Short mmCIF file of C-alpha atoms in Angstrom, two decimals:
data_model
loop_
_atom_site.label_atom_id
_atom_site.label_comp_id
_atom_site.label_asym_id
_atom_site.label_seq_id
_atom_site.Cartn_x
_atom_site.Cartn_y
_atom_site.Cartn_z
CA MET A 1 -10.80 75.46 -7.32
CA ASN A 2 -13.03 76.37 -3.92
CA GLY A 3 -14.63 73.58 -2.92
CA PRO A 4 -13.86 69.56 -2.32
CA PRO A 5 -12.08 68.04 -5.47
CA ILE A 6 -13.89 66.97 -8.16
CA ALA A 7 -11.99 63.02 -9.05
CA PRO A 8 -12.91 62.51 -13.25
CA SER A 9 -14.85 60.60 -14.65
CA PRO A 10 -13.63 58.70 -17.76
CA GLY A 11 -12.56 60.68 -20.30
CA MET A 12 -12.12 63.59 -18.49
CA THR A 13 -9.28 65.59 -17.34
CA ALA A 14 -8.92 67.68 -14.28
CA PRO A 15 -7.54 71.35 -14.75
CA GLN A 16 -3.60 70.70 -15.98
CA THR A 17 -3.32 74.38 -13.83
CA GLU A 18 -6.08 75.05 -10.78
CA PRO A 19 -8.43 77.55 -13.04
CA PRO A 20 -9.31 80.99 -11.36
CA SER A 21 -11.31 80.78 -8.18
CA GLY A 22 -15.35 81.73 -9.47
CA ASP A 23 -18.74 83.38 -7.95
CA ALA A 24 -18.67 80.57 -5.32
CA ALA A 25 -15.79 82.66 -3.62
CA GLY A 26 -17.32 85.81 -3.22
CA ALA A 27 -15.38 86.59 -6.62
CA GLU A 28 -16.53 88.25 -9.54
CA PRO A 29 -17.23 85.06 -12.14
CA LEU A 30 -15.46 83.01 -14.78
CA ILE A 31 -15.47 83.63 -18.96
CA VAL A 32 -14.80 80.03 -20.43
CA VAL A 33 -14.39 80.09 -23.43
CA VAL A 34 -15.43 76.49 -25.49
CA MET A 35 -12.49 75.42 -28.27
CA GLY A 36 -12.11 72.53 -29.98
CA VAL A 37 -12.14 71.69 -33.57
CA ALA A 38 -14.92 71.78 -35.91
CA GLY A 39 -17.56 69.58 -34.97
CA CYS A 40 -17.06 69.28 -31.30
CA GLY A 41 -19.63 69.89 -30.27
CA LYS A 42 -18.68 73.86 -29.04
CA SER A 43 -21.96 75.08 -29.36
CA SER A 44 -23.81 73.17 -27.47
CA VAL A 45 -21.63 72.77 -25.12
CA GLY A 46 -21.24 76.25 -24.73
CA GLN A 47 -25.34 76.95 -24.75
CA THR A 48 -25.83 74.27 -21.88
CA LEU A 49 -22.46 75.69 -19.42
CA ALA A 50 -24.29 79.29 -20.26
CA LEU A 51 -27.91 78.34 -19.19
CA ALA A 52 -26.32 76.59 -16.17
CA LEU A 53 -24.18 79.38 -14.98
CA GLY A 54 -26.54 82.87 -16.03
CA HIS A 55 -24.08 83.98 -18.06
CA GLU A 56 -24.29 85.22 -22.09
CA PHE A 57 -23.63 82.69 -24.58
CA ILE A 58 -21.31 84.22 -27.70
CA GLU A 59 -21.45 82.06 -31.13
CA GLY A 60 -18.20 81.91 -32.46
CA ASP A 61 -19.29 81.23 -35.69
CA ALA A 62 -21.21 84.47 -36.28
CA HIS A 63 -19.49 86.94 -35.80
CA HIS A 64 -16.95 85.41 -38.76
CA PRO A 65 -16.84 87.95 -42.08
CA PRO A 66 -18.37 87.49 -45.09
CA ALA A 67 -15.57 86.96 -47.11
CA ASN A 68 -14.25 83.82 -43.77
CA ILE A 69 -17.12 82.57 -44.29
CA GLU A 70 -16.73 81.63 -47.85
CA LYS A 71 -13.19 80.48 -47.83
CA MET A 72 -14.29 78.24 -44.93
CA SER A 73 -17.48 77.08 -47.68
CA ALA A 74 -15.47 76.17 -50.18
CA GLY A 75 -13.54 74.35 -48.74
CA ILE A 76 -9.93 76.97 -47.74
CA PRO A 77 -8.38 76.55 -44.71
CA LEU A 78 -8.14 80.52 -43.13
CA THR A 79 -4.84 81.61 -42.41
CA ASP A 80 -3.83 83.32 -39.48
CA ALA A 81 -4.69 86.85 -41.11
CA ASP A 82 -7.62 85.43 -42.16
CA ARG A 83 -8.92 84.84 -38.43
CA ASP A 84 -7.73 88.21 -37.66
CA GLY A 85 -9.92 90.65 -37.35
CA TRP A 86 -12.53 87.60 -36.02
CA LEU A 87 -10.36 87.20 -32.99
CA GLY A 88 -10.09 90.64 -32.22
CA THR A 89 -14.46 90.59 -32.30
CA LEU A 90 -14.71 88.21 -29.04
CA ALA A 91 -11.13 89.26 -27.85
CA GLY A 92 -13.33 92.47 -27.75
CA PHE A 93 -16.57 90.04 -25.72
CA ILE A 94 -14.13 88.70 -23.27
CA ALA A 95 -12.68 92.13 -22.01
CA ASP A 96 -15.87 94.22 -22.32
CA ALA A 97 -17.52 91.11 -19.75
CA ASP A 98 -14.49 91.43 -17.98
CA ARG A 99 -14.47 95.13 -17.58
CA GLU A 100 -17.98 94.69 -15.94
CA GLY A 101 -18.05 91.70 -14.20
CA ARG A 102 -19.68 89.65 -16.16
CA GLY A 103 -19.94 86.15 -16.85
CA LEU A 104 -19.40 84.25 -19.61
CA VAL A 105 -19.19 82.17 -22.05
CA VAL A 106 -17.88 81.94 -25.65
CA ALA A 107 -17.72 79.16 -28.43
CA CYS A 108 -14.12 79.48 -30.11
CA SER A 109 -12.71 76.89 -31.93
CA ALA A 110 -9.11 78.95 -30.05
CA LEU A 111 -6.63 76.55 -32.88
CA LYS A 112 -3.07 77.99 -31.52
CA ARG A 113 -1.63 78.87 -28.03
CA ARG A 114 -1.35 83.04 -29.77
CA TYR A 115 -5.21 82.98 -30.44
CA ARG A 116 -5.90 81.95 -26.84
CA ASP A 117 -3.67 84.74 -25.72
CA ARG A 118 -5.52 87.19 -27.96
CA LEU A 119 -9.08 85.80 -26.34
CA ARG A 120 -7.65 86.33 -23.01
CA GLY A 121 -5.79 89.35 -22.97
CA ASP A 122 -5.43 90.61 -19.21
CA CYS A 123 -8.30 88.78 -18.55
CA LYS A 124 -7.60 86.92 -15.28
CA ARG A 125 -10.85 85.30 -15.47
CA VAL A 126 -10.83 83.18 -18.64
CA VAL A 127 -10.50 79.50 -18.04
CA PHE A 128 -11.20 77.09 -21.79
CA LEU A 129 -12.61 74.29 -21.92
CA HIS A 130 -11.14 71.78 -24.22
CA LEU A 131 -13.34 69.43 -26.40
CA HIS A 132 -11.00 66.70 -28.10
CA GLY A 133 -11.10 63.53 -29.60
CA ASP A 134 -10.62 60.81 -32.30
CA LYS A 135 -10.21 62.85 -35.95
CA ALA A 136 -12.52 60.32 -37.96
CA LEU A 137 -14.78 60.69 -34.53
CA ILE A 138 -14.66 64.25 -35.48
CA ALA A 139 -15.14 63.81 -38.96
CA SER A 140 -17.96 61.51 -38.88
CA ARG A 141 -20.17 64.82 -36.81
CA MET A 142 -18.97 67.43 -39.39
CA GLY A 143 -20.74 64.87 -42.69
CA ALA A 144 -24.14 64.41 -40.15
CA ARG A 145 -24.06 68.53 -40.17
CA THR A 146 -26.09 70.07 -42.62
CA ALA A 147 -26.80 73.85 -41.08
CA HIS A 148 -22.79 74.76 -41.19
CA PHE A 149 -20.83 76.11 -43.34
CA MET A 150 -17.59 73.76 -42.72
CA PRO A 151 -17.08 71.41 -44.83
CA MET A 152 -15.69 68.18 -44.11
CA ALA A 153 -12.80 69.29 -46.43
CA LEU A 154 -11.56 71.33 -43.52
CA VAL A 155 -11.18 68.66 -41.44
CA ASP A 156 -7.28 68.08 -41.71
CA SER A 157 -6.33 71.92 -41.83
CA GLN A 158 -8.07 71.71 -38.70
CA PHE A 159 -6.00 69.14 -36.90
CA ALA A 160 -3.11 70.72 -38.14
CA ASP A 161 -3.86 73.98 -36.40
CA LEU A 162 -4.31 73.16 -33.34
CA GLU A 163 -2.32 73.13 -30.76
CA MET A 164 -3.01 71.10 -27.53
CA PRO A 165 -2.73 73.27 -24.14
CA ALA A 166 0.11 73.67 -23.07
CA ALA A 167 0.51 72.93 -19.20
CA ASP A 168 0.36 76.80 -17.86
CA GLU A 169 -3.06 77.26 -19.38
CA PRO A 170 -6.09 77.86 -17.10
CA VAL A 171 -8.17 74.66 -19.16
CA LEU A 172 -10.79 71.93 -18.34
CA SER A 173 -10.68 69.13 -20.69
CA TYR A 174 -13.18 66.87 -22.09
CA GLU A 175 -13.56 63.65 -24.29
CA VAL A 176 -16.44 64.34 -27.29
CA THR A 177 -17.30 60.97 -26.31
CA LEU A 178 -18.51 62.25 -23.24
CA PRO A 179 -22.65 63.56 -23.35
CA ALA A 180 -22.81 66.60 -23.43
CA GLU A 181 -24.82 67.44 -20.08
CA ALA A 182 -22.63 64.81 -18.34
CA ILE A 183 -19.69 67.91 -19.42
CA VAL A 184 -21.83 70.42 -18.17
CA ALA A 185 -22.34 69.10 -14.88
CA ASP A 186 -19.23 68.27 -14.12
CA ALA A 187 -17.61 71.52 -15.35
CA HIS A 188 -20.23 73.93 -13.80
CA ALA A 189 -18.85 71.50 -10.91
CA ARG A 190 -15.13 72.40 -10.67
CA LEU A 191 -15.75 75.93 -12.58
CA THR A 192 -17.99 77.33 -9.24
CA GLY A 193 -17.67 74.89 -6.49
CA GLY A 194 -21.40 73.49 -6.92
CA ASP A 195 -23.43 71.06 -9.18
CA CYS A 196 -26.21 72.79 -11.73
CA PHE A 197 -27.86 69.27 -11.25
CA GLY A 198 -28.29 68.36 -7.43
CA ARG A 199 -25.69 66.09 -6.59
CA ASN A 200 -23.11 68.08 -4.21
CA ALA A 201 -19.33 68.17 -5.09
#
């Protein structure tokens, strides 16, 4: 990142690799994939970050085909084959943004390394923002949701599929116990070299 380094607050992890430079250096803006298991807060963090960055936000769950939603609603975990077309759709959005030089924020579970590789494709501007937390906490959050098709029965399968980002992946990692505003403020500062909440980095 350009600009002075930001010391991680408790629950915040510095990038495992140096993410590509964003628009603070006059380069093309970054494309951010907010990832993590269901119930970790991808949508709220993604929407707020997109607003702060001035980028379009894409809710990955909105692009699942009806068959996938039916399976998940019934508590049946998706397979790699089930997710293939869905990942292809989201990868297409990312490729379009890359080709057009646009920034973008996408909320997508991206649980496995090969899913993340599929989403990234040949784009060098993709950074993953990983929201993670204790299974019990995630389960309690999912149990409190009333307007989502993903049931609590799939918590175990989500954690079973999760492959933590490796050291060679550009990723920012945050504990879900942190307030969404704190996550967005820190991520914005790291991704742009500035601070969307008026503080100097």
